[in-house]
PDB file of C-alpha atoms in Angstrom:
ATOM      1  CA  GLN A   1      10.137  15.648   0.113  1.00 83.00           C
ATOM      2  CA  VAL A   2       8.373  12.699  -1.507  1.00 90.00           C
ATOM      3  CA  GLN A   3       5.207  12.893  -3.580  1.00 94.00           C
ATOM      4  CA  LEU A   4       3.161   9.754  -4.069  1.00 96.00           C
ATOM      5  CA  VAL A   5       0.573   9.044  -6.753  1.00 97.00           C
ATOM      6  CA  GLU A   6      -1.517   5.873  -6.672  1.00 97.00           C
ATOM      7  CA  SER A   7      -3.160   4.257  -9.683  1.00 97.00           C
ATOM      8  CA  GLY A   8      -4.777   0.994 -10.684  1.00 97.00           C
ATOM      9  CA  GLY A   9      -7.953   1.096  -8.667  1.00 97.00           C
ATOM     10  CA  GLY A  10     -11.332   0.281 -10.123  1.00 97.00           C
ATOM     11  CA  LEU A  11     -14.386  -1.944 -10.021  1.00 98.00           C
ATOM     12  CA  VAL A  12     -13.899  -5.703  -9.979  1.00 98.00           C
ATOM     13  CA  GLN A  13     -16.056  -8.717  -9.206  1.00 98.00           C
ATOM     14  CA  ALA A  14     -15.444 -10.827  -6.142  1.00 98.00           C
ATOM     15  CA  GLY A  15     -12.686 -13.320  -6.813  1.00 98.00           C
ATOM     16  CA  GLY A  16     -10.985 -11.012  -9.276  1.00 98.00           C
ATOM     17  CA  SER A  17      -7.634  -9.270  -9.164  1.00 98.00           C
ATOM     18  CA  LEU A  18      -6.223  -5.776  -9.339  1.00 98.00           C
ATOM     19  CA  ARG A  19      -2.712  -4.379  -9.174  1.00 98.00           C
ATOM     20  CA  LEU A  20      -2.223  -1.015  -7.551  1.00 98.00           C
ATOM     21  CA  SER A  21       0.813   1.109  -8.309  1.00 98.00           C
ATOM     22  CA  CYS A  22       2.280   3.992  -6.371  1.00 98.00           C
ATOM     23  CA  ALA A  23       4.754   6.203  -8.190  1.00 97.00           C
ATOM     24  CA  ALA A  24       7.074   8.299  -6.063  1.00 95.00           C
ATOM     25  CA  SER A  25       8.909  11.456  -6.957  1.00 93.00           C
ATOM     26  CA  GLY A  26      12.399  12.226  -5.772  1.00 77.00           C
ATOM     27  CA  ARG A  27      15.693  10.391  -5.988  1.00 66.00           C
ATOM     28  CA  THR A  28      15.635   9.009  -2.453  1.00 85.00           C
ATOM     29  CA  PHE A  29      12.761   6.573  -2.909  1.00 85.00           C
ATOM     30  CA  SER A  30      15.001   3.614  -2.111  1.00 84.00           C
ATOM     31  CA  ARG A  31      15.647   5.022   1.380  1.00 89.00           C
ATOM     32  CA  TYR A  32      11.999   4.767   2.387  1.00 92.00           C
ATOM     33  CA  ALA A  33       9.995   1.887   3.696  1.00 95.00           C
ATOM     34  CA  MET A  34       6.645   1.834   1.916  1.00 96.00           C
ATOM     35  CA  GLY A  35       3.208   0.834   3.035  1.00 97.00           C
ATOM     36  CA  TRP A  36      -0.333   0.410   1.817  1.00 98.00           C
ATOM     37  CA  PHE A  37      -3.328   1.346   3.925  1.00 98.00           C
ATOM     38  CA  ARG A  38      -7.041   1.414   3.200  1.00 98.00           C
ATOM     39  CA  GLN A  39     -10.120   3.161   4.451  1.00 98.00           C
ATOM     40  CA  ALA A  40     -13.628   1.866   3.935  1.00 97.00           C
ATOM     41  CA  PRO A  41     -16.669   4.133   4.253  1.00 92.00           C
ATOM     42  CA  GLY A  42     -17.460   4.852   7.888  1.00 95.00           C
ATOM     43  CA  LYS A  43     -14.336   3.091   9.123  1.00 97.00           C
ATOM     44  CA  GLU A  44     -10.899   4.131  10.276  1.00 97.00           C
ATOM     45  CA  ARG A  45      -7.908   3.790   8.026  1.00 97.00           C
ATOM     46  CA  GLU A  46      -6.223   0.415   8.482  1.00 97.00           C
ATOM     47  CA  PHE A  47      -2.900  -1.131   7.649  1.00 98.00           C
ATOM     48  CA  VAL A  48      -2.686  -3.485   4.673  1.00 98.00           C
ATOM     49  CA  ALA A  49       0.976  -4.200   3.886  1.00 98.00           C
ATOM     50  CA  THR A  50       4.485  -2.812   4.226  1.00 97.00           C
ATOM     51  CA  ILE A  51       7.856  -3.417   2.602  1.00 96.00           C
ATOM     52  CA  SER A  52      11.335  -2.412   3.671  1.00 95.00           C
ATOM     53  CA  TRP A  53      13.531  -0.134   1.582  1.00 92.00           C
ATOM     54  CA  SER A  54      15.389  -3.091   0.077  1.00 90.00           C
ATOM     55  CA  GLY A  55      12.296  -5.210  -0.424  1.00 90.00           C
ATOM     56  CA  GLY A  56      13.740  -7.892   1.798  1.00 91.00           C
ATOM     57  CA  ASN A  57      11.144  -7.617   4.541  1.00 95.00           C
ATOM     58  CA  ARG A  58       7.389  -7.572   4.096  1.00 97.00           C
ATOM     59  CA  TYR A  59       4.488  -7.692   6.498  1.00 96.00           C
ATOM     60  CA  TYR A  60       0.773  -8.059   5.915  1.00 98.00           C
ATOM     61  CA  ALA A  61      -2.442  -7.588   7.791  1.00 98.00           C
ATOM     62  CA  ASP A  62      -4.059 -10.921   8.638  1.00 98.00           C
ATOM     63  CA  SER A  63      -7.089  -9.995   6.553  1.00 97.00           C
ATOM     64  CA  VAL A  64      -5.057  -9.919   3.317  1.00 98.00           C
ATOM     65  CA  LYS A  65      -2.299 -12.424   4.018  1.00 98.00           C
ATOM     66  CA  GLY A  66      -2.061 -15.001   1.254  1.00 97.00           C
ATOM     67  CA  ARG A  67      -4.135 -12.874  -1.142  1.00 98.00           C
ATOM     68  CA  PHE A  68      -2.171  -9.620  -1.462  1.00 98.00           C
ATOM     69  CA  THR A  69       1.488  -9.139  -2.351  1.00 98.00           C
ATOM     70  CA  ILE A  70       3.492  -5.962  -1.897  1.00 98.00           C
ATOM     71  CA  SER A  71       6.579  -5.365  -4.006  1.00 98.00           C
ATOM     72  CA  ARG A  72       8.754  -2.500  -5.144  1.00 96.00           C
ATOM     73  CA  ASP A  73      10.990  -1.500  -8.015  1.00 95.00           C
ATOM     74  CA  ASN A  74      13.484   1.066  -6.769  1.00 93.00           C
ATOM     75  CA  ALA A  75      14.749   1.718 -10.295  1.00 92.00           C
ATOM     76  CA  LYS A  76      11.244   2.848 -11.231  1.00 94.00           C
ATOM     77  CA  ASN A  77      10.462   4.565  -7.930  1.00 94.00           C
ATOM     78  CA  THR A  78       7.321   2.475  -7.686  1.00 96.00           C
ATOM     79  CA  VAL A  79       5.675   0.227  -5.147  1.00 97.00           C
ATOM     80  CA  TYR A  80       2.956  -2.245  -6.085  1.00 98.00           C
ATOM     81  CA  LEU A  81       0.119  -4.067  -4.386  1.00 98.00           C
ATOM     82  CA  GLN A  82      -1.067  -7.163  -6.216  1.00 98.00           C
ATOM     83  CA  MET A  83      -4.519  -8.060  -4.941  1.00 98.00           C
ATOM     84  CA  ASN A  84      -5.960 -11.480  -5.750  1.00 98.00           C
ATOM     85  CA  SER A  85      -9.117 -13.278  -4.647  1.00 98.00           C
ATOM     86  CA  LEU A  86     -10.731  -9.967  -3.872  1.00 98.00           C
ATOM     87  CA  LYS A  87     -13.715  -9.848  -1.538  1.00 98.00           C
ATOM     88  CA  PRO A  88     -16.443  -7.229  -1.116  1.00 97.00           C
ATOM     89  CA  GLU A  89     -14.925  -6.368   2.263  1.00 97.00           C
ATOM     90  CA  ASP A  90     -11.773  -5.237   0.451  1.00 98.00           C
ATOM     91  CA  THR A  91     -13.737  -2.289  -0.907  1.00 98.00           C
ATOM     92  CA  ALA A  92     -11.998   0.888   0.234  1.00 98.00           C
ATOM     93  CA  VAL A  93      -9.828   3.796  -0.777  1.00 98.00           C
ATOM     94  CA  TYR A  94      -6.261   2.512  -0.868  1.00 98.00           C
ATOM     95  CA  TYR A  95      -3.389   4.776   0.097  1.00 98.00           C
ATOM     96  CA  CYS A  96       0.330   4.326  -0.255  1.00 98.00           C
ATOM     97  CA  ALA A  97       2.686   5.907   2.223  1.00 97.00           C
ATOM     98  CA  ALA A  98       6.424   6.390   2.728  1.00 96.00           C
ATOM     99  CA  SER A  99       8.325   6.113   5.998  1.00 94.00           C
ATOM    100  CA  GLY A 100      11.821   7.456   6.559  1.00 89.00           C
ATOM    101  CA  ALA A 101      12.316   5.289   9.643  1.00 87.00           C
ATOM    102  CA  ALA A 102      14.345   2.093   9.494  1.00 82.00           C
ATOM    103  CA  GLY A 103      12.616  -1.268   9.235  1.00 84.00           C
ATOM    104  CA  ILE A 104       9.008  -1.983   8.331  1.00 88.00           C
ATOM    105  CA  HIS A 105       6.003  -0.273   9.827  1.00 91.00           C
ATOM    106  CA  TYR A 106       2.330  -1.053  10.297  1.00 92.00           C
ATOM    107  CA  ASP A 107       1.443   2.056  12.311  1.00 93.00           C
ATOM    108  CA  GLU A 108       0.253   4.932  10.158  1.00 94.00           C
ATOM    109  CA  TYR A 109       1.955   7.387  12.516  1.00 95.00           C
ATOM    110  CA  ASP A 110       5.342   6.044  11.383  1.00 94.00           C
ATOM    111  CA  TYR A 111       4.696   7.316   7.862  1.00 96.00           C
ATOM    112  CA  ASP A 112       5.821  10.726   6.669  1.00 94.00           C
ATOM    113  CA  TYR A 113       4.236  11.030   3.215  1.00 95.00           C
ATOM    114  CA  TRP A 114       0.898   9.926   1.814  1.00 97.00           C
ATOM    115  CA  GLY A 115      -0.714   9.684  -1.584  1.00 97.00           C
ATOM    116  CA  GLN A 116      -4.218  10.869  -2.415  1.00 97.00           C
ATOM    117  CA  GLY A 117      -5.645   7.365  -2.641  1.00 97.00           C
ATOM    118  CA  THR A 118      -7.276   5.197  -5.273  1.00 98.00           C
ATOM    119  CA  GLN A 119     -10.733   3.643  -5.019  1.00 98.00           C
ATOM    120  CA  VAL A 120     -11.137  -0.126  -5.116  1.00 98.00           C
ATOM    121  CA  THR A 121     -14.654  -1.491  -5.306  1.00 98.00           C
ATOM    122  CA  VAL A 122     -15.366  -5.218  -5.200  1.00 98.00           C
ATOM    123  CA  SER A 123     -18.857  -6.288  -6.191  1.00 97.00           C
ATOM    124  CA  SER A 124     -20.463  -9.489  -4.934  1.00 94.00           C
TER     125      SER A 124
END
């Protein structure tokens, strides 16, 4: 069982930056691929970024590529999402998720555990 708690969300102006953190419980964090997803009001949840258990492989949605960076610190049981050059369309609730399957994953159905989410609001 893995419990995930996101933090770091907030209100920021367009062009600004935020860093989201996701702290995981349990001693097997390093065995899980991790992902970030987001859900804007009235829209379906969408993939943002994913990272393999070792951190060696990463994959991003086209909409955030070059602006967002996913990373992890297995010693701290934490995964991060550095978000730069934020746009109003990045406004959403951001969720982290853990997948026990090998590799990296951009399909939410590949993920076994989810956090409660953290709100990110980007003003124009």
